[in-house]
Short mmCIF file of C-alpha atoms in Angstrom, two decimals:
data_model
loop_
_atom_site.label_atom_id
_atom_site.label_comp_id
_atom_site.label_asym_id
_atom_site.label_seq_id
_atom_site.Cartn_x
_atom_site.Cartn_y
_atom_site.Cartn_z
CA UNK A 77 -5.35 88.20 -95.32
CA UNK A 78 -2.60 85.58 -95.77
CA UNK A 79 -2.92 83.21 -98.73
CA UNK A 80 -4.39 79.77 -98.03
CA UNK A 81 -1.84 77.09 -97.12
CA UNK A 82 -0.67 74.80 -99.92
CA UNK A 83 -1.98 71.23 -99.99
CA UNK A 84 0.01 68.76 -97.88
CA UNK A 85 2.82 66.88 -99.62
CA UNK A 86 1.48 63.89 -101.47
CA UNK A 87 -2.12 65.15 -101.34
CA UNK A 88 -4.45 65.14 -104.31
CA UNK A 89 -4.27 68.10 -106.68
CA UNK A 90 -7.07 70.67 -106.51
CA UNK A 91 -10.05 70.01 -108.74
CA UNK A 92 -9.69 71.47 -112.22
CA UNK A 93 -11.53 74.72 -112.83
CA UNK A 94 -13.62 75.65 -115.84
CA UNK A 95 -11.75 76.21 -119.11
CA UNK A 96 -10.05 79.62 -119.38
CA UNK A 97 -11.83 82.38 -121.20
CA UNK A 98 -10.16 84.38 -123.95
CA UNK A 99 -7.26 81.96 -124.21
CA UNK A 100 -5.38 83.73 -121.35
CA UNK A 101 -3.99 81.47 -118.65
CA UNK A 102 -3.77 83.11 -115.21
CA UNK A 103 -0.52 82.84 -113.24
CA UNK A 104 -0.45 80.41 -110.28
CA UNK A 105 -2.53 81.68 -107.42
CA UNK A 106 -4.15 84.44 -109.47
CA UNK A 107 -7.66 85.43 -108.29
CA UNK A 108 -10.61 84.42 -110.42
CA UNK A 109 -11.67 87.11 -112.84
CA UNK A 110 -13.52 87.66 -116.07
CA UNK A 111 -10.46 86.86 -118.22
CA UNK A 112 -8.09 84.96 -115.89
CA UNK A 113 -8.99 81.62 -114.36
CA UNK A 114 -7.08 79.42 -111.93
CA UNK A 115 -4.50 77.13 -113.51
CA UNK A 116 -4.58 73.36 -113.22
CA UNK A 117 -0.99 72.78 -112.04
CA UNK A 118 0.14 69.26 -111.09
CA UNK A 119 1.32 69.04 -107.50
CA UNK A 120 4.57 67.28 -106.49
CA UNK A 121 4.35 64.45 -103.98
CA UNK A 122 7.22 65.97 -101.91
CA UNK A 123 8.50 69.49 -101.28
CA UNK A 124 10.81 70.86 -104.00
CA UNK A 125 13.57 73.43 -104.08
CA UNK A 126 12.27 76.95 -104.59
CA UNK A 127 12.83 78.79 -107.88
CA UNK A 128 13.60 82.40 -106.97
CA UNK A 129 11.71 84.21 -109.75
CA UNK A 130 9.83 87.50 -109.94
CA UNK A 131 6.22 87.03 -110.96
CA UNK A 132 4.71 89.38 -113.52
CA UNK A 133 1.59 91.11 -112.18
CA UNK A 134 -1.61 90.03 -113.96
CA UNK A 135 -2.41 93.63 -114.92
CA UNK A 136 0.85 93.66 -116.92
CA UNK A 137 -0.04 90.65 -119.09
CA UNK A 138 -2.16 92.34 -121.75
CA UNK A 139 -0.30 92.87 -125.01
CA UNK A 140 2.68 90.72 -123.97
CA UNK A 141 4.06 87.40 -125.12
CA UNK A 142 2.55 85.76 -122.04
CA UNK A 143 -0.97 85.92 -123.47
CA UNK A 144 0.11 83.35 -126.09
CA UNK A 145 1.88 81.03 -123.64
CA UNK A 146 0.16 78.03 -122.04
CA UNK A 147 2.38 76.03 -119.69
CA UNK A 148 -0.31 73.37 -119.36
CA UNK A 149 1.03 71.92 -122.62
CA UNK A 150 4.50 71.60 -121.06
CA UNK A 151 3.25 69.59 -118.08
CA UNK A 152 2.10 66.90 -120.53
CA UNK A 153 5.63 66.65 -121.98
CA UNK A 154 7.74 66.93 -118.81
CA UNK A 155 8.91 63.93 -116.82
CA UNK A 156 7.58 65.34 -113.55
CA UNK A 157 8.91 62.45 -111.50
CA UNK A 158 12.43 63.11 -112.74
CA UNK A 159 12.04 66.84 -112.09
CA UNK A 160 10.83 66.10 -108.56
CA UNK A 161 13.67 63.66 -107.92
CA UNK A 162 16.31 66.06 -109.25
CA UNK A 163 15.12 69.12 -107.32
CA UNK A 164 13.67 67.56 -104.19
CA UNK A 165 14.02 69.60 -101.04
CA UNK A 166 15.29 66.44 -99.37
CA UNK A 167 18.99 65.88 -99.98
CA UNK A 168 20.78 62.65 -99.26
CA UNK A 169 23.40 63.29 -96.58
CA UNK A 170 26.22 60.77 -96.52
CA UNK A 171 27.76 59.70 -93.23
CA UNK A 172 31.30 60.90 -92.64
CA UNK A 173 32.68 57.57 -91.43
CA UNK A 174 33.98 55.62 -94.44
CA UNK A 175 33.65 52.35 -92.52
CA UNK A 176 29.88 52.72 -92.51
CA UNK A 177 29.54 53.17 -96.30
CA UNK A 178 27.99 49.76 -96.80
CA UNK A 179 25.39 50.40 -94.12
CA UNK A 180 24.79 54.00 -95.13
CA UNK A 181 23.82 52.89 -98.63
CA UNK A 182 20.79 51.23 -97.04
CA UNK A 183 20.23 53.77 -94.25
CA UNK A 184 20.70 57.22 -95.79
CA UNK A 185 19.13 60.20 -94.02
CA UNK A 186 17.08 62.58 -96.08
CA UNK A 187 18.09 66.24 -95.50
CA UNK A 188 15.56 69.01 -96.08
CA UNK A 189 16.79 72.16 -97.84
CA UNK A 190 14.36 74.70 -99.29
CA UNK A 191 16.71 77.73 -99.28
CA UNK A 192 18.35 78.89 -102.51
CA UNK A 193 21.54 76.85 -103.04
CA UNK A 194 24.04 79.69 -103.32
CA UNK A 195 22.54 81.51 -100.34
CA UNK A 196 22.60 78.31 -98.30
CA UNK A 197 26.25 77.68 -99.25
CA UNK A 198 27.34 81.19 -98.21
CA UNK A 199 25.37 80.88 -94.99
CA UNK A 200 27.15 77.59 -94.21
CA UNK A 201 30.53 79.25 -94.77
CA UNK A 202 29.60 82.00 -92.31
CA UNK A 203 28.39 79.52 -89.68
CA UNK A 204 31.59 77.48 -90.00
CA UNK A 205 33.64 80.64 -89.37
CA UNK A 206 31.45 81.68 -86.46
CA UNK A 207 31.88 78.31 -84.71
CA UNK A 208 28.78 78.79 -82.53
CA UNK A 209 25.69 76.66 -82.20
CA UNK A 210 22.27 78.11 -83.03
CA UNK A 211 21.47 78.27 -79.30
CA UNK A 212 24.71 80.17 -78.61
CA UNK A 213 23.94 82.66 -81.38
CA UNK A 214 20.41 83.15 -80.04
CA UNK A 215 21.76 83.74 -76.54
CA UNK A 216 24.28 86.28 -77.84
CA UNK A 217 21.51 88.17 -79.70
CA UNK A 218 19.17 88.21 -76.68
CA UNK A 219 21.89 89.32 -74.22
CA UNK A 220 23.29 91.93 -76.65
CA UNK A 221 26.45 89.83 -76.79
CA UNK A 222 27.48 90.31 -73.18
CA UNK A 223 30.13 87.58 -73.59
CA UNK A 224 31.60 89.16 -76.75
CA UNK A 225 30.97 86.08 -78.90
CA UNK A 226 30.06 88.05 -82.04
CA UNK A 227 32.85 90.20 -83.56
CA UNK A 228 31.83 93.23 -85.63
CA UNK A 229 32.78 91.63 -88.92
CA UNK A 230 30.70 88.55 -88.11
CA UNK A 231 27.71 90.73 -87.22
CA UNK A 232 28.06 92.50 -90.53
CA UNK A 233 27.92 89.12 -92.30
CA UNK A 234 24.98 87.92 -90.19
CA UNK A 235 22.99 90.94 -91.39
CA UNK A 236 23.31 89.56 -94.93
CA UNK A 237 21.56 86.36 -93.85
CA UNK A 238 18.51 87.71 -92.10
CA UNK A 239 15.56 85.36 -92.81
CA UNK A 240 13.40 86.89 -95.53
CA UNK A 241 9.63 86.49 -95.70
CA UNK A 242 9.92 83.95 -98.51
CA UNK A 243 12.40 81.93 -96.43
CA UNK A 244 10.16 82.04 -93.38
CA UNK A 245 7.07 80.97 -95.34
CA UNK A 246 8.92 77.99 -96.82
CA UNK A 247 10.46 76.97 -93.53
CA UNK A 248 7.19 77.30 -91.64
CA UNK A 249 5.70 74.66 -93.92
CA UNK A 250 8.34 72.20 -92.72
CA UNK A 251 8.70 73.19 -89.07
CA UNK A 252 7.54 69.70 -88.08
CA UNK A 253 10.69 68.36 -89.79
CA UNK A 254 13.35 70.28 -87.87
CA UNK A 255 15.62 67.27 -87.52
CA UNK A 256 15.76 66.88 -91.28
CA UNK A 257 16.54 70.53 -92.02
CA UNK A 258 19.94 71.33 -93.54
CA UNK A 259 22.30 73.46 -91.44
CA UNK A 260 21.54 76.79 -93.16
CA UNK A 261 17.77 76.12 -93.20
CA UNK A 262 17.77 75.23 -89.49
CA UNK A 263 19.78 78.37 -88.66
CA UNK A 264 17.40 80.67 -90.55
CA UNK A 265 14.42 78.94 -89.00
CA UNK A 266 15.79 79.30 -85.45
CA UNK A 267 16.66 82.97 -85.97
CA UNK A 268 13.20 83.69 -87.40
CA UNK A 269 11.73 82.60 -84.05
CA UNK A 270 13.41 85.57 -82.29
CA UNK A 271 11.05 88.52 -82.00
CA UNK A 272 12.39 91.40 -84.16
CA UNK A 273 15.56 89.44 -84.93
CA UNK A 274 16.70 91.84 -87.69
CA UNK A 275 16.13 94.96 -85.56
CA UNK A 276 17.99 93.39 -82.61
CA UNK A 277 20.90 92.46 -84.87
CA UNK A 278 21.04 95.97 -86.37
CA UNK A 279 20.94 97.53 -82.90
CA UNK A 280 23.76 95.31 -81.69
CA UNK A 281 25.88 96.09 -84.75
CA UNK A 282 25.24 99.84 -84.36
CA UNK A 283 26.19 99.67 -80.68
CA UNK A 284 29.47 97.89 -81.41
CA UNK A 285 30.42 100.26 -84.25
CA UNK A 286 29.25 103.53 -82.65
CA UNK A 287 32.46 104.49 -80.80
CA UNK A 288 34.59 103.64 -83.84
CA UNK A 289 32.42 105.71 -86.19
CA UNK A 290 32.45 108.70 -83.83
CA UNK A 291 36.25 108.37 -83.58
CA UNK A 292 36.45 108.60 -87.39
CA UNK A 293 34.13 111.60 -87.68
CA UNK A 294 35.28 113.77 -84.78
CA UNK A 295 38.88 114.47 -85.98
CA UNK A 296 37.50 115.65 -89.34
CA UNK A 297 35.16 118.12 -87.66
CA UNK A 298 37.96 119.31 -85.36
CA UNK A 299 40.29 119.78 -88.35
CA UNK A 300 37.80 122.12 -90.08
CA UNK A 301 37.23 124.00 -86.83
CA UNK A 302 40.96 124.44 -86.08
CA UNK A 303 41.97 125.28 -89.68
CA UNK A 304 39.21 127.90 -89.97
CA UNK A 305 40.59 129.63 -86.87
CA UNK A 306 44.16 129.42 -88.14
CA UNK A 307 43.63 131.02 -91.55
CA UNK A 308 41.46 133.71 -89.95
CA UNK A 309 44.02 134.62 -87.26
CA UNK A 310 47.38 134.02 -89.00
CA UNK A 311 49.52 137.16 -89.03
CA UNK A 312 52.11 135.54 -91.28
CA UNK A 313 49.47 134.77 -93.90
CA UNK A 314 48.17 138.33 -93.75
CA UNK A 315 51.69 139.74 -94.21
CA UNK A 316 52.36 137.38 -97.11
CA UNK A 317 49.15 138.42 -98.88
CA UNK A 318 50.23 142.02 -98.47
CA UNK A 319 53.58 141.35 -100.15
CA UNK A 320 51.93 139.40 -102.99
CA UNK A 321 49.44 142.24 -103.53
CA UNK A 322 52.34 144.69 -103.83
CA UNK A 323 54.11 142.43 -106.33
CA UNK A 324 50.95 142.09 -108.42
CA UNK A 325 50.16 145.79 -108.49
CA UNK A 326 53.77 146.64 -109.38
CA UNK A 327 54.00 144.07 -112.17
CA UNK A 328 50.49 144.47 -113.62
CA UNK A 329 49.52 147.61 -115.46
CA UNK A 330 46.18 148.98 -116.62
CA UNK A 331 43.05 146.95 -115.90
CA UNK A 332 45.00 144.09 -114.28
CA UNK A 333 46.74 146.39 -111.81
CA UNK A 334 45.57 148.85 -109.17
CA UNK A 335 43.94 146.01 -107.17
CA UNK A 336 42.85 146.12 -103.52
CA UNK A 337 42.73 142.35 -103.15
CA UNK A 338 42.83 139.08 -105.08
CA UNK A 339 41.19 135.64 -104.96
CA UNK A 340 43.16 133.23 -102.83
CA UNK A 341 43.35 130.76 -105.73
CA UNK A 342 45.82 133.27 -107.25
CA UNK A 343 48.40 132.13 -104.69
CA UNK A 344 48.95 128.98 -106.70
CA UNK A 345 49.57 130.97 -109.89
CA UNK A 346 52.59 132.85 -108.49
CA UNK A 347 54.93 130.08 -109.65
CA UNK A 348 53.64 130.42 -113.23
CA UNK A 349 55.59 133.68 -113.71
CA UNK A 350 59.20 132.90 -114.67
CA UNK A 351 62.28 135.11 -114.52
CA UNK A 352 63.52 136.61 -117.81
CA UNK A 353 67.13 136.10 -116.61
CA UNK A 354 66.88 132.47 -115.48
CA UNK A 355 63.85 130.38 -116.43
CA UNK A 356 64.48 128.08 -113.46
CA UNK A 357 63.63 130.98 -111.15
CA UNK A 358 59.95 131.83 -110.68
CA UNK A 359 58.18 134.67 -108.94
CA UNK A 360 57.60 132.28 -106.02
CA UNK A 361 61.36 131.70 -105.63
CA UNK A 362 61.88 135.44 -105.69
CA UNK A 363 59.01 136.06 -103.24
CA UNK A 364 60.50 133.61 -100.74
CA UNK A 365 63.92 135.24 -101.05
CA UNK A 366 62.42 138.67 -100.33
CA UNK A 367 60.33 137.36 -97.44
CA UNK A 368 63.37 135.67 -95.85
CA UNK A 369 65.31 138.94 -95.99
CA UNK A 370 62.62 141.53 -95.28
CA UNK A 371 59.83 139.65 -93.44
CA UNK A 372 61.46 136.70 -91.60
CA UNK A 373 58.42 136.20 -89.33
CA UNK A 374 56.42 135.05 -92.35
CA UNK A 375 58.53 131.89 -92.24
CA UNK A 376 56.25 130.78 -89.35
CA UNK A 377 53.45 130.28 -91.89
CA UNK A 378 53.54 126.46 -91.76
CA UNK A 379 53.36 126.44 -87.97
CA UNK A 380 50.45 128.88 -87.91
CA UNK A 381 48.50 126.79 -90.46
CA UNK A 382 49.40 123.32 -89.11
CA UNK A 383 45.81 121.93 -89.30
CA UNK A 384 45.17 123.08 -92.87
CA UNK A 385 46.54 119.90 -94.56
CA UNK A 386 44.11 117.68 -92.61
CA UNK A 387 41.17 120.03 -93.23
CA UNK A 388 41.94 119.91 -96.96
CA UNK A 389 41.09 116.18 -96.93
CA UNK A 390 37.57 116.67 -95.52
CA UNK A 391 34.59 116.54 -97.85
CA UNK A 392 31.74 118.31 -96.05
CA UNK A 393 29.01 116.49 -97.99
CA UNK A 394 30.38 113.08 -96.99
CA UNK A 395 30.99 114.25 -93.43
CA UNK A 396 27.41 115.46 -93.00
CA UNK A 397 26.13 112.24 -94.58
CA UNK A 398 28.07 110.14 -92.08
CA UNK A 399 26.82 112.22 -89.17
CA UNK A 400 23.30 111.92 -90.58
CA UNK A 401 23.70 108.13 -90.67
CA UNK A 402 24.78 108.15 -87.04
CA UNK A 403 21.75 110.27 -86.17
CA UNK A 404 19.27 108.01 -87.99
CA UNK A 405 20.94 104.88 -86.62
CA UNK A 406 20.67 106.17 -83.07
CA UNK A 407 17.04 107.02 -83.66
CA UNK A 408 16.35 103.51 -85.01
CA UNK A 409 17.85 101.96 -81.86
CA UNK A 410 15.71 104.27 -79.70
CA UNK A 411 12.57 103.20 -81.60
CA UNK A 412 13.45 99.53 -81.16
CA UNK A 413 13.96 100.14 -77.46
CA UNK A 414 10.46 101.64 -77.23
CA UNK A 415 9.05 98.63 -79.07
CA UNK A 416 10.80 96.11 -76.82
CA UNK A 417 9.53 97.93 -73.74
CA UNK A 418 6.00 97.38 -75.02
CA UNK A 419 6.55 93.60 -75.34
CA UNK A 420 6.25 90.96 -72.59
CA UNK A 421 9.57 90.32 -70.90
CA UNK A 422 11.34 86.99 -71.34
CA UNK A 423 14.05 85.38 -69.19
CA UNK A 424 17.53 85.99 -70.59
CA UNK A 425 16.45 88.95 -72.74
CA UNK A 426 18.69 91.87 -71.76
CA UNK A 427 17.96 94.17 -74.69
CA UNK A 428 16.11 96.82 -72.64
CA UNK A 429 18.75 96.99 -69.88
CA UNK A 430 21.78 97.12 -72.18
CA UNK A 431 20.32 99.40 -74.84
CA UNK A 432 18.89 101.89 -72.32
CA UNK A 433 22.37 102.44 -70.90
CA UNK A 434 23.91 102.64 -74.37
CA UNK A 435 21.36 105.23 -75.55
CA UNK A 436 22.18 107.47 -72.58
CA UNK A 437 25.92 107.43 -73.26
CA UNK A 438 25.65 107.50 -77.05
CA UNK A 439 23.22 110.44 -77.06
CA UNK A 440 25.63 112.45 -74.93
CA UNK A 441 28.60 111.61 -77.17
CA UNK A 442 26.68 112.30 -80.37
CA UNK A 443 25.34 115.65 -79.16
CA UNK A 444 28.97 116.64 -78.52
CA UNK A 445 29.79 115.83 -82.18
CA UNK A 446 26.76 117.81 -83.40
CA UNK A 447 27.75 120.84 -81.31
CA UNK A 448 31.30 120.62 -82.61
CA UNK A 449 30.04 120.43 -86.20
CA UNK A 450 27.82 123.49 -85.75
CA UNK A 451 30.78 125.46 -84.37
CA UNK A 452 33.06 124.24 -87.17
CA UNK A 453 30.57 125.26 -89.86
CA UNK A 454 30.16 128.70 -88.29
CA UNK A 455 33.94 129.26 -88.12
CA UNK A 456 34.38 127.97 -91.66
CA UNK A 457 31.77 130.39 -93.01
CA UNK A 458 33.52 133.22 -91.16
CA UNK A 459 36.91 132.24 -92.63
CA UNK A 460 35.55 131.98 -96.18
CA UNK A 461 33.96 135.43 -95.95
CA UNK A 462 37.20 136.78 -94.46
CA UNK A 463 38.99 136.08 -97.75
CA UNK A 464 36.20 137.41 -99.96
CA UNK A 465 34.90 133.99 -101.05
CA UNK A 466 31.27 132.83 -101.19
CA UNK A 467 30.39 130.42 -98.34
CA UNK A 468 27.58 128.65 -100.18
CA UNK A 469 29.80 127.77 -103.14
CA UNK A 470 32.98 126.84 -101.29
CA UNK A 471 33.64 123.48 -99.65
CA UNK A 472 36.36 122.85 -97.01
CA UNK A 473 38.41 120.52 -99.19
CA UNK A 474 38.45 123.13 -101.96
CA UNK A 475 39.08 126.15 -99.69
CA UNK A 476 41.77 124.61 -97.49
CA UNK A 477 43.13 122.72 -100.49
CA UNK A 478 44.26 126.07 -101.98
CA UNK A 479 46.28 126.89 -98.86
CA UNK A 480 47.62 123.33 -98.58
CA UNK A 481 48.82 123.38 -102.19
CA UNK A 482 50.44 126.78 -101.65
CA UNK A 483 52.19 125.61 -98.46
CA UNK A 484 53.61 122.61 -100.32
CA UNK A 485 54.76 124.85 -103.19
CA UNK A 486 56.46 127.21 -100.70
CA UNK A 487 58.27 124.28 -99.07
CA UNK A 488 59.48 123.00 -102.44
CA UNK A 489 60.54 126.47 -103.62
CA UNK A 490 62.45 127.08 -100.36
CA UNK A 491 64.31 123.83 -100.88
CA UNK A 492 65.04 124.75 -104.49
CA UNK A 493 66.34 128.16 -103.37
CA UNK A 494 68.58 126.39 -100.87
CA UNK A 495 69.82 124.00 -103.53
CA UNK A 496 70.55 126.91 -105.91
CA UNK A 497 72.39 128.73 -103.12
CA UNK A 498 74.49 125.67 -102.38
CA UNK A 499 75.25 125.16 -106.08
CA UNK A 500 76.28 128.80 -106.39
CA UNK A 501 78.52 128.55 -103.31
CA UNK A 502 80.06 125.34 -104.67
CA UNK A 503 80.72 126.97 -108.04
CA UNK A 504 82.28 130.00 -106.37
CA UNK A 505 84.41 127.77 -104.14
CA UNK A 506 85.55 125.75 -107.14
CA UNK A 507 86.36 128.95 -109.07
CA UNK A 508 88.43 130.25 -106.12
CA UNK A 509 90.27 126.94 -105.85
CA UNK A 510 91.01 126.91 -109.58
CA UNK A 511 92.29 130.50 -109.40
CA UNK A 512 94.47 129.63 -106.41
CA UNK A 513 95.78 126.52 -108.15
CA UNK A 514 96.57 128.49 -111.29
CA UNK A 515 98.35 131.15 -109.27
CA UNK A 516 100.32 128.49 -107.41
CA UNK A 517 101.36 126.80 -110.63
CA UNK A 518 102.51 130.14 -112.03
CA UNK A 519 104.60 130.83 -108.92
CA UNK A 520 106.15 127.34 -109.13
CA UNK A 521 106.97 127.83 -112.82
CA UNK A 522 108.66 131.15 -112.16
CA UNK A 523 110.62 129.71 -109.24
CA UNK A 524 111.78 126.74 -111.32
CA UNK A 525 112.93 129.01 -114.15
CA UNK A 526 114.79 131.26 -111.76
CA UNK A 527 116.54 128.26 -110.21
CA UNK A 528 117.56 126.91 -113.60
CA UNK A 529 119.07 130.26 -114.58
CA UNK A 530 120.94 130.41 -111.30
CA UNK A 531 122.44 126.88 -111.72
CA UNK A 532 123.63 127.58 -115.30
CA UNK A 533 125.49 130.74 -114.22
CA UNK A 534 127.24 128.94 -111.31
CA UNK A 535 128.59 126.09 -113.43
CA UNK A 536 130.16 128.50 -116.00
CA UNK A 537 131.85 130.42 -113.24
CA UNK A 538 133.34 127.18 -111.88
CA UNK A 539 134.82 126.33 -115.29
CA UNK A 540 136.44 129.74 -115.70
CA UNK A 541 137.86 129.48 -112.20
CA UNK A 542 139.37 126.06 -113.00
CA UNK A 543 141.05 127.41 -116.12
CA UNK A 544 142.57 130.23 -114.20
CA UNK A 545 143.84 128.04 -111.39
CA UNK A 546 145.30 125.42 -113.71
CA UNK A 547 143.28 122.54 -112.36
CA UNK A 548 142.45 121.50 -115.86
CA UNK A 549 146.15 120.68 -116.43
CA UNK A 550 146.28 118.25 -113.51
CA UNK A 551 147.97 114.95 -114.25
CA UNK A 552 144.75 113.22 -113.07
CA UNK A 553 143.19 113.21 -116.49
CA UNK A 554 140.40 110.81 -115.43
CA UNK A 555 139.12 113.29 -112.87
CA UNK A 556 139.18 116.02 -115.45
CA UNK A 557 137.26 113.88 -117.87
CA UNK A 558 134.64 113.06 -115.25
CA UNK A 559 134.25 116.72 -114.31
CA UNK A 560 134.06 117.72 -117.95
CA UNK A 561 131.36 115.09 -118.62
CA UNK A 562 129.36 116.20 -115.59
CA UNK A 563 129.53 119.86 -116.56
CA UNK A 564 128.55 119.09 -120.14
CA UNK A 565 125.52 117.01 -119.10
CA UNK A 566 124.31 119.61 -116.63
CA UNK A 567 124.58 122.38 -119.19
CA UNK A 568 122.75 120.30 -121.78
CA UNK A 569 119.92 119.44 -119.36
CA UNK A 570 119.62 122.96 -118.00
CA UNK A 571 119.08 124.82 -121.30
CA UNK A 572 118.79 123.15 -124.65
CA UNK A 573 118.66 126.55 -126.38
CA UNK A 574 122.23 127.37 -125.38
CA UNK A 575 125.05 125.46 -127.24
CA UNK A 576 127.88 124.03 -125.12
CA UNK A 577 131.40 125.07 -126.27
CA UNK A 578 133.89 122.16 -126.36
CA UNK A 579 137.37 122.86 -125.11
CA UNK A 580 140.28 121.53 -127.15
CA UNK A 581 143.53 120.88 -125.35
#
């Protein structure tokens, strides 16, 4: 049965009970017993703010510090009037108009607030953002927000300010003072009057978020389904595994060789083996070179495994948890629908009409997701077994992550091979150009030397011819001098190793 109502504000305190037995003081409201008796607690004349504490159960008191504590002594010391004035539930609300300050000092309105201060402050912030009256919020809840007044983020915040039982009990005591209630208190009180307010709010929030949540889940399920098919059916992957197996058996001797298969995680260890000729070249670089020459169709590997990167991001545990949340959320809305159907109908309440239609559509959409998940899990198990792995111990993000990592490594190694090829071509081109330039310089040097030799021989012949013809004895001595100077300079420039013979006349 509910506890008896507290005495009215300003009423006389309850009569004192008999003195406690055993020195143990019972907590407020504790039932009479052999050891615990009702406390004699002074009562305030007006309602006070609540102190949000957690009471210790009376069966937990024995052997604790509380058996030696008697708060009755404190009441004799406290200034209870000051305590009541400081923490009164009635707050003085000043008028906004500064011109009325003089009047407001004599006519201040007492505002009632029994909700925890921080909670009330946060609630006020929410209400100021929502910009709706209490009646408008109530109408939106009852009509399942047919006018789209409540955005999803606002609904999420409203769920944090659902009236709790303690709030309702406190507010019920002051329901005859609605006009004095502070904004947050009045809001919580009004919402508490709606039958199954919390369940209605949760149903509305679930309805608004359902399509979005399905849209987040479905691509993940489809990625696992598609990637499982791809790795199972890929001919390029099969051919590549065959080549890698041949490499491994050829390179490994004894116990490590003579294998019929290998774990797919070994694909990402291929790059660990480095060439003994060039440490920048790994077995993966070499494998790609061979595949490009001998098995060019294997280059379609990325296209055949196009959904693997997305599937590698999916955590099956989280995916199933999200789908489970959708399932339980849908079930909770169905249960609330059944409850509302059992209640008397009220004008303006559209919960049954709106939610009935939503349940029909949502159930169909969700069953589609569940069917898709069942198919994806079946195909995934088949793919895992196909590569000799254990289905129960392998998750999609781990399994497809191996292939995704390998595909990325192949892409990088292909690019590195291309870069090495371009560097080699550039070095060869530069070597050819240097050889051609050297050859050209050698030809030019030989041609210049041949020309110099030819010019020296011609000038000597001219001099001998002039001696024979007698031109050197011409009366025009200046011309002879000029010719002689020119010949001398040319011979000196042409070959410094050969001395020029001076002619004496």
